[in-house]
C-alpha positions as MATLAB code, in Angstrom:
seq = 'MAELLVERFENMPPQLRVAARFVLDHPKDVALMSMREQAHHAGVSHSTMMRLARWLGLEGYEDMRSLYARALRETGASEPARRGGDPGYSTAEVVADTLAAQISSLGEYGNASQFIAAADLLARSRNLFGLGSRSGYPVANHFVHIMSFLAGGDRKVTFVGEMGGHGLDALRGAGRGDVLLAVGMSPYERATIDMARQSARQGVGVVAITDSSVSPLARIARETIIVTANSQSFFRSMAPAFAAVEILAALTAVQSEVNAAERVKRSEEQLAAFGIYWKPPR';
ca = [
     -10.762   -7.384    6.355;
      -9.955  -10.166    4.091;
      -6.092   -9.226    4.485;
      -6.496   -9.253    8.176;
      -8.267  -12.947    8.093;
      -5.523  -14.225    5.750;
      -2.575  -12.724    7.341;
      -4.630  -14.468   10.768;
      -5.138  -17.482    8.904;
      -2.921  -19.913   10.357;
      -2.297  -19.000   13.940;
      -6.412  -19.208   14.211;
      -7.995  -22.397   16.102;
      -9.470  -24.936   13.672;
     -12.758  -24.046   14.345;
     -11.837  -20.510   14.086;
     -10.106  -21.299   10.966;
     -13.239  -22.744    9.572;
     -15.549  -19.738    9.487;
     -12.541  -17.429    8.508;
     -12.094  -19.358    5.710;
     -16.543  -19.724    5.521;
     -15.370  -15.379    5.191;
     -13.434  -15.430    2.656;
     -15.138  -17.492    0.304;
     -18.996  -16.231    0.528;
     -18.356  -12.484    1.162;
     -21.598  -11.934    0.290;
     -23.205  -14.253    2.439;
     -21.951  -12.464    5.583;
     -23.341   -8.897    4.198;
     -27.033  -10.342    3.897;
     -27.360  -13.655    6.266;
     -28.163  -13.486    9.917;
     -25.096  -14.862   12.103;
     -27.076  -17.620   12.688;
     -27.818  -18.805    8.735;
     -23.363  -18.113    8.227;
     -22.601  -20.506   11.527;
     -24.423  -22.681   10.301;
     -23.165  -22.968    5.794;
     -19.795  -22.983    7.342;
     -20.360  -26.337    9.978;
     -19.552  -24.552   12.523;
     -21.913  -22.597   16.225;
     -22.759  -19.263   16.332;
     -20.324  -18.698   19.393;
     -17.510  -19.350   17.142;
     -18.721  -16.728   14.299;
     -18.832  -14.219   17.413;
     -16.026  -15.063   18.870;
     -14.446  -14.915   15.178;
     -15.134  -11.328   15.648;
     -13.990  -10.948   18.736;
     -10.290  -12.745   17.600;
     -10.487   -9.780   14.181;
     -10.526   -6.698   17.177;
     -14.512   -6.210   17.267;
     -16.981   -5.873   19.049;
     -19.137   -8.583   18.144;
     -20.225  -10.362   15.044;
     -22.982   -7.755   13.604;
     -19.918   -5.175   12.809;
     -18.291   -7.729   10.719;
     -21.276   -7.962    9.150;
     -21.922   -4.055    8.155;
     -18.174   -3.974    7.487;
     -19.408   -6.557    4.386;
     -22.556   -5.045    3.625;
     -21.272   -1.823    2.932;
     -19.160   -3.261    1.287;
     -21.670   -4.852   -0.956;
     -23.988   -1.579   -1.381;
     -21.238   -0.050   -2.619;
     -19.480   -1.687   -5.364;
     -23.121   -2.569   -6.340;
     -21.673   -6.282   -6.646;
     -25.181   -9.408   -6.622;
     -26.136  -12.344   -8.016;
     -27.688  -11.590  -11.578;
     -30.740  -10.809  -11.423;
     -33.180  -13.008  -11.569;
     -37.316  -13.484  -12.450;
     -38.042  -15.418   -9.650;
     -41.703  -15.224  -10.631;
     -41.187  -15.825  -14.618;
     -42.016  -20.261  -15.315;
     -40.344  -19.392  -18.360;
     -36.532  -18.441  -16.323;
     -34.982  -21.565  -17.206;
     -31.662  -23.335  -15.734;
     -29.686  -22.584  -18.702;
     -30.657  -18.874  -18.156;
     -29.539  -19.359  -14.621;
     -26.659  -20.990  -15.412;
     -24.812  -18.358  -18.233;
     -25.931  -15.192  -15.945;
     -24.181  -16.746  -13.338;
     -21.241  -17.763  -14.710;
     -20.813  -14.570  -16.925;
     -20.543  -12.554  -13.211;
     -17.820  -14.792  -12.191;
     -16.332  -14.329  -15.217;
     -16.424  -11.176  -15.866;
     -15.195  -11.022  -11.631;
     -11.762  -12.017  -13.212;
     -11.031   -7.782  -14.801;
     -12.143   -6.164  -11.557;
      -9.213   -4.288  -10.211;
      -7.652   -6.699   -7.821;
      -8.373  -10.001   -9.899;
      -6.776   -7.877  -12.528;
      -3.373   -7.497  -10.694;
      -3.440  -11.060   -9.553;
      -2.920  -12.097  -13.402;
      -0.742   -9.024  -14.090;
       2.077   -9.778  -11.294;
       1.655  -13.517  -12.285;
       1.385  -13.391  -16.126;
       4.805  -11.293  -15.120;
       6.843  -13.899  -13.810;
       5.405  -17.018  -16.584;
       7.247  -14.802  -19.220;
      10.462  -14.221  -17.368;
      10.506  -18.249  -16.638;
      12.912  -20.678  -17.773;
      10.730  -23.673  -19.120;
       6.971  -24.147  -17.788;
       4.770  -26.327  -16.753;
       1.262  -26.930  -15.831;
      -0.061  -29.084  -12.927;
      -3.629  -30.317  -12.417;
      -5.028  -34.007  -10.581;
      -9.039  -34.388  -11.344;
     -11.707  -31.621  -11.916;
      -7.530  -29.493  -12.607;
      -6.552  -31.663  -15.251;
      -7.804  -29.914  -17.803;
      -7.460  -26.507  -17.221;
      -3.806  -26.922  -16.568;
      -3.741  -28.901  -19.587;
      -5.231  -26.085  -21.514;
      -2.324  -24.134  -20.176;
      -0.161  -25.915  -21.773;
      -1.588  -25.901  -25.071;
      -2.013  -22.292  -25.589;
       1.199  -21.361  -23.708;
       3.314  -24.083  -26.230;
       2.574  -21.071  -28.191;
       4.762  -19.115  -26.480;
       7.037  -21.887  -26.785;
      10.747  -21.234  -27.926;
      14.461  -21.806  -28.519;
      15.293  -23.543  -25.088;
      11.479  -22.768  -23.435;
       9.448  -25.910  -22.936;
       5.995  -25.946  -21.522;
       4.985  -29.857  -19.862;
       2.077  -31.140  -18.616;
       1.860  -32.652  -15.003;
      -0.708  -35.290  -14.443;
      -1.681  -37.050  -11.509;
       1.042  -38.558   -9.540;
       3.917  -40.584  -11.710;
       2.323  -39.483  -14.843;
       3.725  -37.727  -17.922;
       6.027  -34.775  -16.595;
       6.653  -35.672  -13.430;
      10.506  -36.743  -14.141;
      11.037  -33.211  -16.511;
       9.399  -31.637  -13.290;
      12.212  -33.379  -10.424;
      15.089  -31.617  -12.749;
      12.819  -28.985  -12.619;
      14.331  -25.735  -10.136;
      14.753  -21.856  -10.156;
      13.776  -19.964  -13.369;
      11.562  -22.669  -13.807;
       7.664  -21.996  -13.172;
       5.062  -23.968  -12.311;
       1.049  -22.684  -12.616;
      -1.166  -25.656   -9.721;
      -4.751  -25.792  -10.107;
      -6.267  -26.912   -7.269;
     -10.511  -26.579   -5.898;
     -11.708  -28.701   -2.330;
     -11.711  -30.836   -1.379;
      -7.570  -29.628   -2.954;
      -5.602  -33.162   -4.037;
      -3.438  -34.344   -1.536;
      -1.218  -35.342   -4.934;
      -1.192  -31.604   -6.180;
      -0.116  -30.067   -3.035;
       2.633  -32.836   -2.881;
       3.993  -31.660   -6.395;
       3.997  -27.602   -5.756;
       4.805  -28.018   -2.878;
       8.575  -29.901   -4.058;
       8.601  -27.302   -6.203;
       8.970  -24.476   -4.866;
      11.454  -25.749   -2.218;
      13.688  -26.491   -5.367;
      13.489  -23.063   -6.686;
      10.334  -23.560   -9.214;
       8.013  -20.361   -8.924;
       4.511  -21.384   -8.152;
       1.882  -19.851   -9.838;
      -1.926  -21.153   -7.848;
      -4.705  -21.223   -9.303;
      -7.143  -22.553   -6.506;
     -10.789  -21.290   -4.724;
      -9.271  -19.360   -1.980;
      -6.940  -17.291   -0.578;
      -6.358  -19.957    2.632;
      -5.688  -22.679    0.009;
      -3.479  -25.055    0.463;
      -2.042  -23.931   -3.227;
      -2.170  -20.140   -1.966;
      -0.280  -20.914    0.927;
       2.249  -22.500   -0.880;
       2.416  -20.138   -3.926;
       4.167  -17.291   -5.141;
       1.449  -15.935   -7.087;
      -2.111  -16.815   -6.627;
      -4.879  -16.559   -8.832;
      -8.093  -16.834   -7.038;
     -11.566  -18.455   -8.829;
     -14.974  -18.972   -7.553;
     -15.665  -23.217   -8.421;
     -19.079  -22.055   -6.884;
     -22.173  -23.375   -9.282;
     -26.606  -22.816   -9.776;
     -26.974  -26.849  -10.652;
     -24.693  -29.796   -8.776;
     -21.309  -29.374  -10.127;
     -18.275  -27.249   -8.755;
     -17.836  -25.011  -12.282;
     -14.162  -24.799  -13.518;
     -15.934  -22.579  -16.491;
     -14.020  -19.501  -13.920;
     -10.672  -21.424  -13.838;
     -10.474  -21.946  -17.987;
     -11.206  -18.080  -17.994;
      -8.211  -17.071  -15.944;
      -5.613  -19.120  -18.151;
      -6.815  -17.197  -21.225;
      -6.207  -14.179  -19.208;
      -3.031  -15.512  -18.285;
      -1.872  -16.124  -21.665;
      -2.918  -13.492  -23.214;
      -1.153  -11.498  -20.156;
       2.437  -13.524  -20.981;
       1.902  -12.963  -24.483;
       1.501   -9.409  -24.036;
       4.641   -9.165  -20.665;
       6.690  -11.599  -23.555;
       6.665   -9.300  -26.332;
       6.043  -12.287  -28.445;
       3.958  -12.341  -31.573;
       2.234  -15.276  -30.047;
      -0.587  -14.525  -33.556;
       1.935  -15.155  -36.184;
       3.181  -18.253  -33.970;
      -0.244  -20.312  -33.991;
      -0.917  -19.429  -37.332;
       2.384  -21.611  -38.153;
       1.842  -24.401  -36.061;
      -2.371  -24.761  -37.930;
       0.054  -23.856  -41.471;
       2.161  -27.489  -40.096;
      -0.994  -29.678  -38.783;
      -2.800  -28.407  -41.770;
       0.471  -30.213  -43.880;
       0.163  -33.467  -42.336;
      -3.558  -33.884  -42.485;
      -4.488  -33.568  -38.944;
      -7.493  -31.209  -39.729;
     -10.828  -32.877  -41.718;
     -11.211  -31.639  -45.094;
     -15.115  -31.743  -46.964;
     -14.900  -34.024  -49.983;
     -14.706  -32.215  -53.508;
];
């Protein structure tokens, strides 16, 4: 069903796109909420949810709910168990449990296959670039920092921040054989989308870390890794995106057949020789 929604997304009327995005981004809610509740959260009418089901060839929205409910039962996927009546169950526990579940899901078969495909592209790259603005900025920067240990010879790893930021000149000269990792979550930054799109036009292989299979970055990217940005607090969480970068780096190191641990060790020794690290007084 998810594959069908993604396949037909571009040809849907605007309101059906809104409904489809809700279904793609909140599969558990589709299984557990009533159609009217889902319509309310999606910001559309309940009749739009019904039209979406018929657009996909189903008789009604209840058929879609049944499909998602069955999938939920079969996979055993559920929110972390909560001791709702226990006054001692703290916010810290709720947030930590949610993050643990979100990060753990990255290792599931479907997600793992996305990582493997993206790592293969990175391992074969000539030069690497990390692109991100606002919340995606530190994630892309972390990617560049980690991947710099895998750089060697003529291969460069460059960070590209906001439009006009460091690395933009290098990105203008990028082309076939180069790979750009673009990080973007809703609401999407125009600068990130524009630079990723221009890079793709230049022949650069784009890998996206984003929050939906129908996000604008996913439509541009050659390989896409979907992570959730949902949080149990007031902010959108970037922890799953950081975890995705580290999984991607680990897989790339394996596929590159590079002794990353040895390179890290040499780098740390060089930094220590320059007096970068604090030492306790003797």
